[in-house]
Coordinates of N, CA and C in Angstrom, one line a residue:
Chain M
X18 N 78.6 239.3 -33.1 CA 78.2 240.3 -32.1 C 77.9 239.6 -30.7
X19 N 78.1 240.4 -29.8 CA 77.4 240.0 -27.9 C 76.3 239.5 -27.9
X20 N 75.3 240.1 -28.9 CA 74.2 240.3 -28.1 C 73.9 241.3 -27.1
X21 N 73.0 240.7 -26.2 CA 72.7 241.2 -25.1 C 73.4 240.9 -24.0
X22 N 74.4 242.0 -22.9 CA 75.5 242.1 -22.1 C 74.6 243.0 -20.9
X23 N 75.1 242.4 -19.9 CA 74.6 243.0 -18.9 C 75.9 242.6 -17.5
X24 N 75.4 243.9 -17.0 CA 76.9 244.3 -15.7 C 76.3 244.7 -14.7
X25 N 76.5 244.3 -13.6 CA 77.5 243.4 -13.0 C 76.5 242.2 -13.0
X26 N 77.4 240.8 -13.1 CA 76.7 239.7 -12.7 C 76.2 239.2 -11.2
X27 N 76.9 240.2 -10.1 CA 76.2 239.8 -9.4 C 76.5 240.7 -8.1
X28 N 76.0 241.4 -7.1 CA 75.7 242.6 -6.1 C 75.0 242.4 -5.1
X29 N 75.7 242.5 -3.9 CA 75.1 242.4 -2.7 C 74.9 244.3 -2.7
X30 N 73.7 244.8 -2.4 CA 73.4 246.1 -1.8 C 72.7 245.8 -0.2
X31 N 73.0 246.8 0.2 CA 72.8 246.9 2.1 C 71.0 247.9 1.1
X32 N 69.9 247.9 2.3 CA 69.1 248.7 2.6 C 69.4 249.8 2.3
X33 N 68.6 250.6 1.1 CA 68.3 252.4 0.9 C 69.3 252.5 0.6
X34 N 70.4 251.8 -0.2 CA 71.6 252.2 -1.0 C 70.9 252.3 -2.6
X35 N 71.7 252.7 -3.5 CA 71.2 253.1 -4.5 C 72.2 251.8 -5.6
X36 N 71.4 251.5 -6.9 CA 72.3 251.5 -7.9 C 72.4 251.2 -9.3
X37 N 72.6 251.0 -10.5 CA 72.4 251.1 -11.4 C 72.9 249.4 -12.4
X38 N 71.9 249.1 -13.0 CA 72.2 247.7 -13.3 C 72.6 248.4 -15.2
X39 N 73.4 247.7 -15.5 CA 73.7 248.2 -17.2 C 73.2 247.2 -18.4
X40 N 72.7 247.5 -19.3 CA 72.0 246.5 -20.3 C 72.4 247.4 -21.6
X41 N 73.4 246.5 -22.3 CA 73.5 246.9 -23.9 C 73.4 246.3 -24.8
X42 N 73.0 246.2 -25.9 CA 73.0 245.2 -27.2 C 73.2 245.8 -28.3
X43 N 74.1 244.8 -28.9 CA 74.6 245.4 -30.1 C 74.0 244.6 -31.8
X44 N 72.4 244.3 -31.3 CA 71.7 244.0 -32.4 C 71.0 245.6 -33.5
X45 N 71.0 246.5 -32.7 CA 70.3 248.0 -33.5 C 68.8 247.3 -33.4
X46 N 68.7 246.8 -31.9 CA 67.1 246.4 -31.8 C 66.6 247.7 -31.2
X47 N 64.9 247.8 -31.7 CA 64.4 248.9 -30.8 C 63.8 248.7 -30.1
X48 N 63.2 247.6 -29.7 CA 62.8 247.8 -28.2 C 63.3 246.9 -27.2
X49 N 63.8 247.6 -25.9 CA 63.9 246.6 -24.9 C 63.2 246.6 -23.4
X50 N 63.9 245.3 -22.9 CA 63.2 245.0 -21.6 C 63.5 244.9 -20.1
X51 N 63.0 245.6 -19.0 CA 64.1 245.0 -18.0 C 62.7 243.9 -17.4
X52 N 63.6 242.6 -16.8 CA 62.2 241.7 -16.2 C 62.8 241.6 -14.9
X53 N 62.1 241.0 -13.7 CA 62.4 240.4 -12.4 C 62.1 238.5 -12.3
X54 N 63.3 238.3 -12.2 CA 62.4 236.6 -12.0 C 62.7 236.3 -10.6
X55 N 61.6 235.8 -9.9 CA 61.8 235.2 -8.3 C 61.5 233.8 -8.8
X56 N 61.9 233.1 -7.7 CA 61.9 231.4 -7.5 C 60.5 231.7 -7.7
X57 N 60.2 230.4 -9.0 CA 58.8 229.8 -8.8 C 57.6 230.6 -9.3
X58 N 58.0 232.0 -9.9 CA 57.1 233.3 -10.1 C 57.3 233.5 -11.9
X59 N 58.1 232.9 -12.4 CA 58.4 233.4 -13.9 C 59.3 234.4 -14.1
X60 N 58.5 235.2 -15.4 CA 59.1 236.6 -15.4 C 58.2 237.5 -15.5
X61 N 58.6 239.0 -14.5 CA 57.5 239.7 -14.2 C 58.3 241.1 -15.2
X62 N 57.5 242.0 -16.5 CA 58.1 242.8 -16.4 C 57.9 244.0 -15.5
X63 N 59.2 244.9 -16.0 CA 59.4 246.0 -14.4 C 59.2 246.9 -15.7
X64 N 60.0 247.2 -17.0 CA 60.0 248.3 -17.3 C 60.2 247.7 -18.8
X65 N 59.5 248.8 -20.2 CA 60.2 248.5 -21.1 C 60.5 249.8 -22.1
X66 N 60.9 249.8 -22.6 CA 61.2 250.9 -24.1 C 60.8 250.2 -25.6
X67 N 60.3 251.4 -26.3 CA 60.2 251.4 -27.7 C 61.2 251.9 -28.7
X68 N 61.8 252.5 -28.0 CA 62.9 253.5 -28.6 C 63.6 254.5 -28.1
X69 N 64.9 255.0 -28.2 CA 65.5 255.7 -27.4 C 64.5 257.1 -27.3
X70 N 64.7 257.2 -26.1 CA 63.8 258.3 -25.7 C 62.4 258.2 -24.8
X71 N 61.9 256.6 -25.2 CA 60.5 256.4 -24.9 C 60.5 254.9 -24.1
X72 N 60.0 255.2 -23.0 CA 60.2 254.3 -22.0 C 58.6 254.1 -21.0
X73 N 58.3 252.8 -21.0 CA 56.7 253.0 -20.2 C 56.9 251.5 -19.3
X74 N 56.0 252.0 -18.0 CA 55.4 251.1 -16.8 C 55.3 249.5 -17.3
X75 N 56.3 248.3 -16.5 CA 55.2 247.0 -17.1 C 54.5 247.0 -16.1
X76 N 54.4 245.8 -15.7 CA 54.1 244.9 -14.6 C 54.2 245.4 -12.9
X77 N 55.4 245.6 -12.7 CA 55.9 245.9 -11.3 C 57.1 247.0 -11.8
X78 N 56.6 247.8 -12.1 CA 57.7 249.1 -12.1 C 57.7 249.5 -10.3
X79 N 57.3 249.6 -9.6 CA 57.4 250.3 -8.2 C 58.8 249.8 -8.0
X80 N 59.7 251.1 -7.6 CA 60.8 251.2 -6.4 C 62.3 251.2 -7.7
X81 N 61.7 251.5 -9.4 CA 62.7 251.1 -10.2 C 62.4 252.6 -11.2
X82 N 63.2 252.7 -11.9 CA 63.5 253.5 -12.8 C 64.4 253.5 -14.1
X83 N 63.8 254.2 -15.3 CA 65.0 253.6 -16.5 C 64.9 255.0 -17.4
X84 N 66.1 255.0 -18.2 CA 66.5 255.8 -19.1 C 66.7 255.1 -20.4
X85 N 66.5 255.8 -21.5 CA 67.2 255.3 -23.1 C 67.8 256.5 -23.7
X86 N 68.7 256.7 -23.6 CA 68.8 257.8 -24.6 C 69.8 257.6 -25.2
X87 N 70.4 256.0 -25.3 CA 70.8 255.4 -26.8 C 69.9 254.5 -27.0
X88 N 69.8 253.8 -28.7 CA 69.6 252.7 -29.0 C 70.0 251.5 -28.2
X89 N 71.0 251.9 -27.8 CA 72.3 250.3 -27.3 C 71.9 250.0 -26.3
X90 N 71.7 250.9 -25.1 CA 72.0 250.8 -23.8 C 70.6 251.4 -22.9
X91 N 70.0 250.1 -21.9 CA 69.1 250.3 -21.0 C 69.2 250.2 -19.6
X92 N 69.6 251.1 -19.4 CA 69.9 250.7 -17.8 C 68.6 251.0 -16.6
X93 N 68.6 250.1 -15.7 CA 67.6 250.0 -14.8 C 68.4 250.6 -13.4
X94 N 67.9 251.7 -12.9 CA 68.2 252.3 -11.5 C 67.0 252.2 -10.2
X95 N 68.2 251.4 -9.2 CA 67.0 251.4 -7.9 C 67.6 252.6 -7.4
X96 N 66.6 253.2 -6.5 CA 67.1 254.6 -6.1 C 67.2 253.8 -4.6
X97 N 66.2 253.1 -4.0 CA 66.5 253.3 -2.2 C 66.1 251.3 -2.7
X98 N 67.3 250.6 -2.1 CA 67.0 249.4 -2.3 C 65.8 248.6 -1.2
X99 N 65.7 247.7 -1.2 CA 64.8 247.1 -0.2 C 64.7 245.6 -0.6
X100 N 64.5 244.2 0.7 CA 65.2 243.4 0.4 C 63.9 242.8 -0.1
X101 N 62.7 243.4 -0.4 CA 61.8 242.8 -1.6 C 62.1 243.0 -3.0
X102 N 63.5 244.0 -3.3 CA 64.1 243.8 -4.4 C 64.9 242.6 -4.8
X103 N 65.5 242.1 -4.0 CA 66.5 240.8 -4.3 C 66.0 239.8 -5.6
X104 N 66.9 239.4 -6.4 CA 66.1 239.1 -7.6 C 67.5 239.1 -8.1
X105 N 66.8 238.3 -9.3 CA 67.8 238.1 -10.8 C 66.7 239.0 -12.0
X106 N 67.4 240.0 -12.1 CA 67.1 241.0 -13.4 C 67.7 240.4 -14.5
X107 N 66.5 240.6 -15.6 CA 67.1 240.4 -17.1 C 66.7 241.1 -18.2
X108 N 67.6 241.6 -19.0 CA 67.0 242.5 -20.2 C 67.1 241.6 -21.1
X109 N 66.2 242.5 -21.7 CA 65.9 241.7 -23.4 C 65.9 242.2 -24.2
X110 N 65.9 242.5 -25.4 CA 65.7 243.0 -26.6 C 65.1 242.4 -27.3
X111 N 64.2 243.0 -28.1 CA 63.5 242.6 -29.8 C 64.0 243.7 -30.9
X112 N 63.3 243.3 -32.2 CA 63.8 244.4 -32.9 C 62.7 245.2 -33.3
X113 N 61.7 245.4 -33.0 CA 60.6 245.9 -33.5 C 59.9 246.2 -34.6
X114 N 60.5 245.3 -35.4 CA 60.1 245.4 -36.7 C 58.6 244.5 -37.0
X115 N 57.8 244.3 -37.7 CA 56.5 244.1 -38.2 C 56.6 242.8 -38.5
X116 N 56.0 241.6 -37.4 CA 56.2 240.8 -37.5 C 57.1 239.6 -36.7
X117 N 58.2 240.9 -36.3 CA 59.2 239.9 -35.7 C 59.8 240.7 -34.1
X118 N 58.4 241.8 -34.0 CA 59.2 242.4 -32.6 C 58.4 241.7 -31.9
X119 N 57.8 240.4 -31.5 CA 57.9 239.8 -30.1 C 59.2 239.1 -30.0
X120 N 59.9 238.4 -30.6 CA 60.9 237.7 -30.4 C 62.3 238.1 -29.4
X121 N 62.1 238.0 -28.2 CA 62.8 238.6 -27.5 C 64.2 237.9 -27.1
X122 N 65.0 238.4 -27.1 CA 66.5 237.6 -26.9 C 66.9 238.9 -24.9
X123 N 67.9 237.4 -24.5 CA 67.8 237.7 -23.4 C 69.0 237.8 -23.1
X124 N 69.5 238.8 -21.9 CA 71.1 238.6 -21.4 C 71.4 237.4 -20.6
X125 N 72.7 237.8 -20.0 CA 72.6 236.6 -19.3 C 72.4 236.7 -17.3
X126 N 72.0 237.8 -17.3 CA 71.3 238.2 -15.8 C 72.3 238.9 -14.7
X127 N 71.8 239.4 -14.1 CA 72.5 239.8 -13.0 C 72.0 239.9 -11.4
X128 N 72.6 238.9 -10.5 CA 71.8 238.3 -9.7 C 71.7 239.6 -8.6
X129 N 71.0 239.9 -7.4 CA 71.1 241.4 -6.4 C 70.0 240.4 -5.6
X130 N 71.5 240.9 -4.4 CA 70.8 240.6 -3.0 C 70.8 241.9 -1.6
X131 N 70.0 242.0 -1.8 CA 69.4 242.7 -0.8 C 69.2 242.9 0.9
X132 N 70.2 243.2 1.4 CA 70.4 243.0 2.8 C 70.5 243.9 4.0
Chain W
X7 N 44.2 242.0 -18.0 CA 45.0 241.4 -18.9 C 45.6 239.9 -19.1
X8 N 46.7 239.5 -20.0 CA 46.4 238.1 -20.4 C 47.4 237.5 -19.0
X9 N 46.8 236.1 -19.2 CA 46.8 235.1 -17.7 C 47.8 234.0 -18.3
X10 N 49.2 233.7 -17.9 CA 49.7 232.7 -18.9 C 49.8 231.5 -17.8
X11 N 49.0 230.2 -17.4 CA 48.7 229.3 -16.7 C 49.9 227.9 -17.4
X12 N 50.7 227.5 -15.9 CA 51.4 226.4 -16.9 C 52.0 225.0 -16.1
X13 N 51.8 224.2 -17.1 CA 51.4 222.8 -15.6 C 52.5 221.7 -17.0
X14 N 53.5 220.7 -16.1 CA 53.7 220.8 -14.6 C 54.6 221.7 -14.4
X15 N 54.8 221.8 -13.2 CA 55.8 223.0 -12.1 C 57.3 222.4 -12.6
X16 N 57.1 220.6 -12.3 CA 58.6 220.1 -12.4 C 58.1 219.2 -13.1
X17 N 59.2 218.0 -13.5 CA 58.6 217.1 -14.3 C 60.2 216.8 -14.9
X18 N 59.9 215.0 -14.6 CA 61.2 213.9 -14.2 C 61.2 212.9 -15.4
X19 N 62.4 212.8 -16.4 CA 61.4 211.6 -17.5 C 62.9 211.1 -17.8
X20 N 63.2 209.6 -17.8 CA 64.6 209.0 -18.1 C 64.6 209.0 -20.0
X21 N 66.0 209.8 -19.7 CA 66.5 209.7 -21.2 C 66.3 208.8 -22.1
X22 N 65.5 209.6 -23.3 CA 65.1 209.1 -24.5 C 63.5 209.0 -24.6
X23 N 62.9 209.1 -23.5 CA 61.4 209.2 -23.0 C 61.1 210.7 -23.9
X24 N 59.8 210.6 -24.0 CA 59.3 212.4 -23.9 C 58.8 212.9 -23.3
X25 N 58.8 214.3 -23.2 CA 57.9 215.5 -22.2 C 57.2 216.0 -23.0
X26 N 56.6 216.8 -22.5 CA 55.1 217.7 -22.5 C 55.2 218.4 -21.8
X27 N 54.8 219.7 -22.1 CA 54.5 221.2 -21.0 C 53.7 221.9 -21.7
X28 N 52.5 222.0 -20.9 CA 51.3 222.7 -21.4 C 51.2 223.9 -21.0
X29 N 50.7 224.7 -21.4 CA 50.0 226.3 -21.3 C 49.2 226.6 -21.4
X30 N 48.4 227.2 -20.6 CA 46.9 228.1 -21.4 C 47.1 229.6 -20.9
X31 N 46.2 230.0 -21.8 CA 46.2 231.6 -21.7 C 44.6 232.2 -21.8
X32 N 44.4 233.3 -21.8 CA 43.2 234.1 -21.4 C 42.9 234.9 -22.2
X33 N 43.4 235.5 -22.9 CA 43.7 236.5 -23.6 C 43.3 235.7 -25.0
X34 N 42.0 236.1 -25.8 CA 42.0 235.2 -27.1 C 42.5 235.9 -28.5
X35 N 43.1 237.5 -27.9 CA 44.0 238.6 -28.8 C 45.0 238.2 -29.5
X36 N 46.0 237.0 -28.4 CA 47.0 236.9 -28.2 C 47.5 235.5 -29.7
X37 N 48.6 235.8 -30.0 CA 48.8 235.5 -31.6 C 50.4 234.7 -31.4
X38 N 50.9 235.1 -30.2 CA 52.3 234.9 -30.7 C 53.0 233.8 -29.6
X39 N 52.9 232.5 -29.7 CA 53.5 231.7 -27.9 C 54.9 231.2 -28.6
X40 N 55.8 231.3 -27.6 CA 57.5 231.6 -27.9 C 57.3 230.1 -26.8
X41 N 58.7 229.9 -26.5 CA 58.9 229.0 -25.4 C 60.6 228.9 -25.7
X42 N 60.7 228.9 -23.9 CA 62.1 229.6 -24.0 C 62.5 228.6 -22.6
X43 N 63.8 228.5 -22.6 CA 64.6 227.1 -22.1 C 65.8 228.4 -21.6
X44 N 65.9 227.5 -20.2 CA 66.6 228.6 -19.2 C 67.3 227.6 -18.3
X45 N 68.9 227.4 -18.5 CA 69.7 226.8 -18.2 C 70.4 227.4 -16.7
X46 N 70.9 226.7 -15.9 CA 71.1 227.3 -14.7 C 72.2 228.2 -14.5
X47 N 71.8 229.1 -14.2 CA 72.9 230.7 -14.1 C 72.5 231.4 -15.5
X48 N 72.0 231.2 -16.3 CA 71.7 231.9 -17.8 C 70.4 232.4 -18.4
X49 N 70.6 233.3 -19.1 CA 69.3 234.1 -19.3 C 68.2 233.0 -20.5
X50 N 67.4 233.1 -20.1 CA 66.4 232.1 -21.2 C 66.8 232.6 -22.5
X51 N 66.7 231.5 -23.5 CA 66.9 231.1 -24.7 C 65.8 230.7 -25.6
X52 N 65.2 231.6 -26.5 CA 64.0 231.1 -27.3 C 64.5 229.8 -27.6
X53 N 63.8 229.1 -27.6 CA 64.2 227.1 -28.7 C 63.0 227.6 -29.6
X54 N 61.5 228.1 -29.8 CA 60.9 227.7 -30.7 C 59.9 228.6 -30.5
X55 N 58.9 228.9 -31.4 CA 57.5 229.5 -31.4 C 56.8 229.3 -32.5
X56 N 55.7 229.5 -31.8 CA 54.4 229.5 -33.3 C 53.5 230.8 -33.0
X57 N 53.0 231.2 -34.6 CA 52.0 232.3 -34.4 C 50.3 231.4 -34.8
X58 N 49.4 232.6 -34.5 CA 48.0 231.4 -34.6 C 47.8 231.5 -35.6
X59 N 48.5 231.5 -36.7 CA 47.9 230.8 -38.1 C 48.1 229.3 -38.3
X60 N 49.0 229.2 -37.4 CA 49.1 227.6 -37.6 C 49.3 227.0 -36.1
X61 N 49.0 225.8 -36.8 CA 48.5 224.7 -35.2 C 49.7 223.8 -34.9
X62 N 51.0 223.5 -35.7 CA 51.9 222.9 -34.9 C 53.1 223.3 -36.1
X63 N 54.2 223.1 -34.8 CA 55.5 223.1 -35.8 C 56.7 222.7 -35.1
X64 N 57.4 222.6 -35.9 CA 58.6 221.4 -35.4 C 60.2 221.6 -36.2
X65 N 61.0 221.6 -35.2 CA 62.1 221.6 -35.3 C 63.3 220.6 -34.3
X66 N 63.4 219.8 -35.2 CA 63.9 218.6 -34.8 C 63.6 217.9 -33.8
X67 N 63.9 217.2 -32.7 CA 63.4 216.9 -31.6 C 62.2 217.6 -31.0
X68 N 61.7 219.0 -31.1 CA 60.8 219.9 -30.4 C 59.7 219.9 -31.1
X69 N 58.9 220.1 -30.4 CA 57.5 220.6 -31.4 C 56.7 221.3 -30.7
X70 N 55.9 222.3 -31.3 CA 55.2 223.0 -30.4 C 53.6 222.7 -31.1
X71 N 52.6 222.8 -30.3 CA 51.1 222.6 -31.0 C 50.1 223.6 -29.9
X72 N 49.2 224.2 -31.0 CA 48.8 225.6 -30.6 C 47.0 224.9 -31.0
X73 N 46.1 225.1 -29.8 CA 44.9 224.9 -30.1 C 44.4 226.1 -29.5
X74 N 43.8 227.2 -30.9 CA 43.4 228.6 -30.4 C 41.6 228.4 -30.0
X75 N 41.0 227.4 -30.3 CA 39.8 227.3 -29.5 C 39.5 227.2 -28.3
X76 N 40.5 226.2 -27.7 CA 40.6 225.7 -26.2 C 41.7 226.9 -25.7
X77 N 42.6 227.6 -26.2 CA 43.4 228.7 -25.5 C 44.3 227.9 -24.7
X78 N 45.2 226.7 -25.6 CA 46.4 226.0 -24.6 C 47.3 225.5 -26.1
X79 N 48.5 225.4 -25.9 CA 49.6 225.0 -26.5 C 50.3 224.4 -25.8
X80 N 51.1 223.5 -26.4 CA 52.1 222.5 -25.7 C 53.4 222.4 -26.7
X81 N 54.1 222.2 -25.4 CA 55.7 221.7 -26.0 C 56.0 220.3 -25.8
X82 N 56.7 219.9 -27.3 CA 56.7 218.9 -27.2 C 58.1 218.0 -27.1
X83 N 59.2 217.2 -26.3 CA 60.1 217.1 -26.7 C 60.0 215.6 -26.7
X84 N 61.2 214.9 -27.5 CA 61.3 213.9 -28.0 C 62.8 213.2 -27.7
X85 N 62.4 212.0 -27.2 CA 64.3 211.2 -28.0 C 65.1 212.3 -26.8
X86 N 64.4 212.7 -25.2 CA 64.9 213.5 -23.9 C 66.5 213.1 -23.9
X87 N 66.9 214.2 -24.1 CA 68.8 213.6 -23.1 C 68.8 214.6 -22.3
X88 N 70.4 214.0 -21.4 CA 70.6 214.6 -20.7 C 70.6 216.6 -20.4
X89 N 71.2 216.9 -21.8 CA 71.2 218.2 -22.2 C 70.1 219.0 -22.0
X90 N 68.8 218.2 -22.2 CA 67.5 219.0 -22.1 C 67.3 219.4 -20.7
X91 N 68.0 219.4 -19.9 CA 67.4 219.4 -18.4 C 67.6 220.9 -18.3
X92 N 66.6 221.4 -18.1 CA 66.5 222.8 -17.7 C 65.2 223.1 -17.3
X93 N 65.0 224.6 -17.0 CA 63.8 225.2 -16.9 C 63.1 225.6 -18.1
X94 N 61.7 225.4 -18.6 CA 61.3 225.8 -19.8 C 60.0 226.7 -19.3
X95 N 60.1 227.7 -19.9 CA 58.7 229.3 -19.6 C 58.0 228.9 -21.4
X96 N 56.8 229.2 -20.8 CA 56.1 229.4 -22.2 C 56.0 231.1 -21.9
X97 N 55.2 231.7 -23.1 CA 54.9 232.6 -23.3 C 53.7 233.3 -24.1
X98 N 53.1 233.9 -24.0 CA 52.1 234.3 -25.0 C 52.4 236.2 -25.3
X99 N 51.7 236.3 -26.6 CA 51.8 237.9 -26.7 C 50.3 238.5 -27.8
X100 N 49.8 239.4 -26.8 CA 48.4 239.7 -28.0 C 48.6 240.7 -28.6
X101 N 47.9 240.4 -30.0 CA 48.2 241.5 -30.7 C 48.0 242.7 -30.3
X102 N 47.7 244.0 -31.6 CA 47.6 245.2 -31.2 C 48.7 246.1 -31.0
X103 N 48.5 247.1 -29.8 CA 49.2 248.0 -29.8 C 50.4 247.5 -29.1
X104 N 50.2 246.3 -28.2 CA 51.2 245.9 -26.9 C 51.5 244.7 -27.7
X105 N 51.6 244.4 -28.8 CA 51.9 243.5 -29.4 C 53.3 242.7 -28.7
X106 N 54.3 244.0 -28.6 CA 55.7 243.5 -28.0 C 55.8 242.9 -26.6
X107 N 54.5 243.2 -25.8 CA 54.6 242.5 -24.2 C 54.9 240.8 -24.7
X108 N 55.4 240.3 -23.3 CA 55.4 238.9 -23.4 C 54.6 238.6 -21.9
X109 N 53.8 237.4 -21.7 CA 53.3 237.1 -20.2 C 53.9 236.0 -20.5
X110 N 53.8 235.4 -19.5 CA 55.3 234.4 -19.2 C 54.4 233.3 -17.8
X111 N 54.6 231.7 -18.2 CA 54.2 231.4 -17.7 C 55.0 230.8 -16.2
X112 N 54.8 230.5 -15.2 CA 55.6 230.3 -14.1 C 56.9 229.9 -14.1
X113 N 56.9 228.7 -15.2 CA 58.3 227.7 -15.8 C 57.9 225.9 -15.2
X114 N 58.6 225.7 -16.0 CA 58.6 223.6 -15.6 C 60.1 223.3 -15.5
X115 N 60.6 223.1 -14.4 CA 61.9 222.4 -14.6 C 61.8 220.9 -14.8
X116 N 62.5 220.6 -15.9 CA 62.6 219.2 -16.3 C 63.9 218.6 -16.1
X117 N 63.6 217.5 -15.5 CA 64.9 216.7 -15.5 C 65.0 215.2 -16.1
X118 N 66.2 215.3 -16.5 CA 66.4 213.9 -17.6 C 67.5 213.2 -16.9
X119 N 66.7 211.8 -16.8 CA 67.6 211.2 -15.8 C 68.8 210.5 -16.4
X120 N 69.3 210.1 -16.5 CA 70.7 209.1 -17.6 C 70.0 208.0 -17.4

């Protein structure tokens, strides 16, 4: 299997354009993750899911937005960009099962520059 | 909420030497420290974890050691090559209901010199 797949690897957006980052995994994990990493800062999460349908606030959710309404697939949408967005986004998944849902596996990023 | 503190920032050691990367955390809920190795252009990669029932574990070259009194763990690597040069994030996760968050600590880029 992939894994964890994420599209596009990499996006210049101009100011107050909109767009949609894609995250799918083909583990039948149920919960996933979207994170932001800046130079030097870690990883901050923005958003995560428990299961299709159910989706809650991390860290720095402001100026981001997300849907589940498969298992597979979590996509992260900026509605009006701004170049305090610029970042390498990464999803993750676990499987949520008892015991073994912190173990998070990660894509392989998708870099967004903001101009 | 929990605080994942993590020293050093970078950190230089000629092949075959060993490293160290320490962590502390804040959170004395927290049960689960992962550590994850993040190669350049690529998404981090678990290498190893421990839960707090036990105080160290090891997988080949790596070892991790978890002191839940003091609230710090360390990574341990061994017998350095070239390959190991990357960014390494620790992590922690407290139990309960958020059991599945991870806090993440800044990262250590390591470099192994030939």
């Amino acid at each position: 299997n992939a894994g964890v797949t994420q599209t596009p690897k990499f996006r210049i957006l101009k100011i107050g354009q909109s767009m949609t980052l894609q995250c799918t995994q083909d583990m039948n994990h149920n919960y996933m993750y979207w994170y932001r990493q800046d130079p030097g800062m870690g990883l901050k999460l923005i958003y995560y899911s428990v299961g299709a349908g159910i989706t809650d606030k991390g860290e720095v959710p402001n100026g981001y937005n997300v849907s589940r309404s498969t298992t597979e697939d979590f996509p992260l949408r900026l509605e009006l960009a701004a170049p305090s967005q610029t970042s390498v986004y990464f999803c993750a998944s676990s499987t949520g099962l008892a015991g073994f849902q912190e173990t998070q596996y990660f894509g392989p990023g998708t870099r967004l520059l903001v101009l | 909420g929990e605080n994942v503190e993590q020293h050093p920032s970078t950190l230089s050691v000629q092949e075959g030497d060993s490293a160290v990367i320490k962590c502390t955390y804040s959170d004395s809920a927290s049960n689960y420290f992962p550590w994850y190795k993040q190669e350049l252009g690529k998404g981090p990669q678990l290498i190893i974890d421990i839960r707090s029932n036990v105080g160290e574990k090891k997988d080949q070259r790596i070892a991790v050691t978890l002191n839940k009194t003091a609230k710090h763990f360390s990574l341990h690597i061994t017998e350095t090559q070239p390959e190991d040069s990357a960014v390494y994030f620790c992590a922690a996760s407290p139990s309960g209901g958020s059991n599945y968050k991870l806090t993440f600590g800044k990262g250590t880029l390591l470099t192994v010199n030939p």
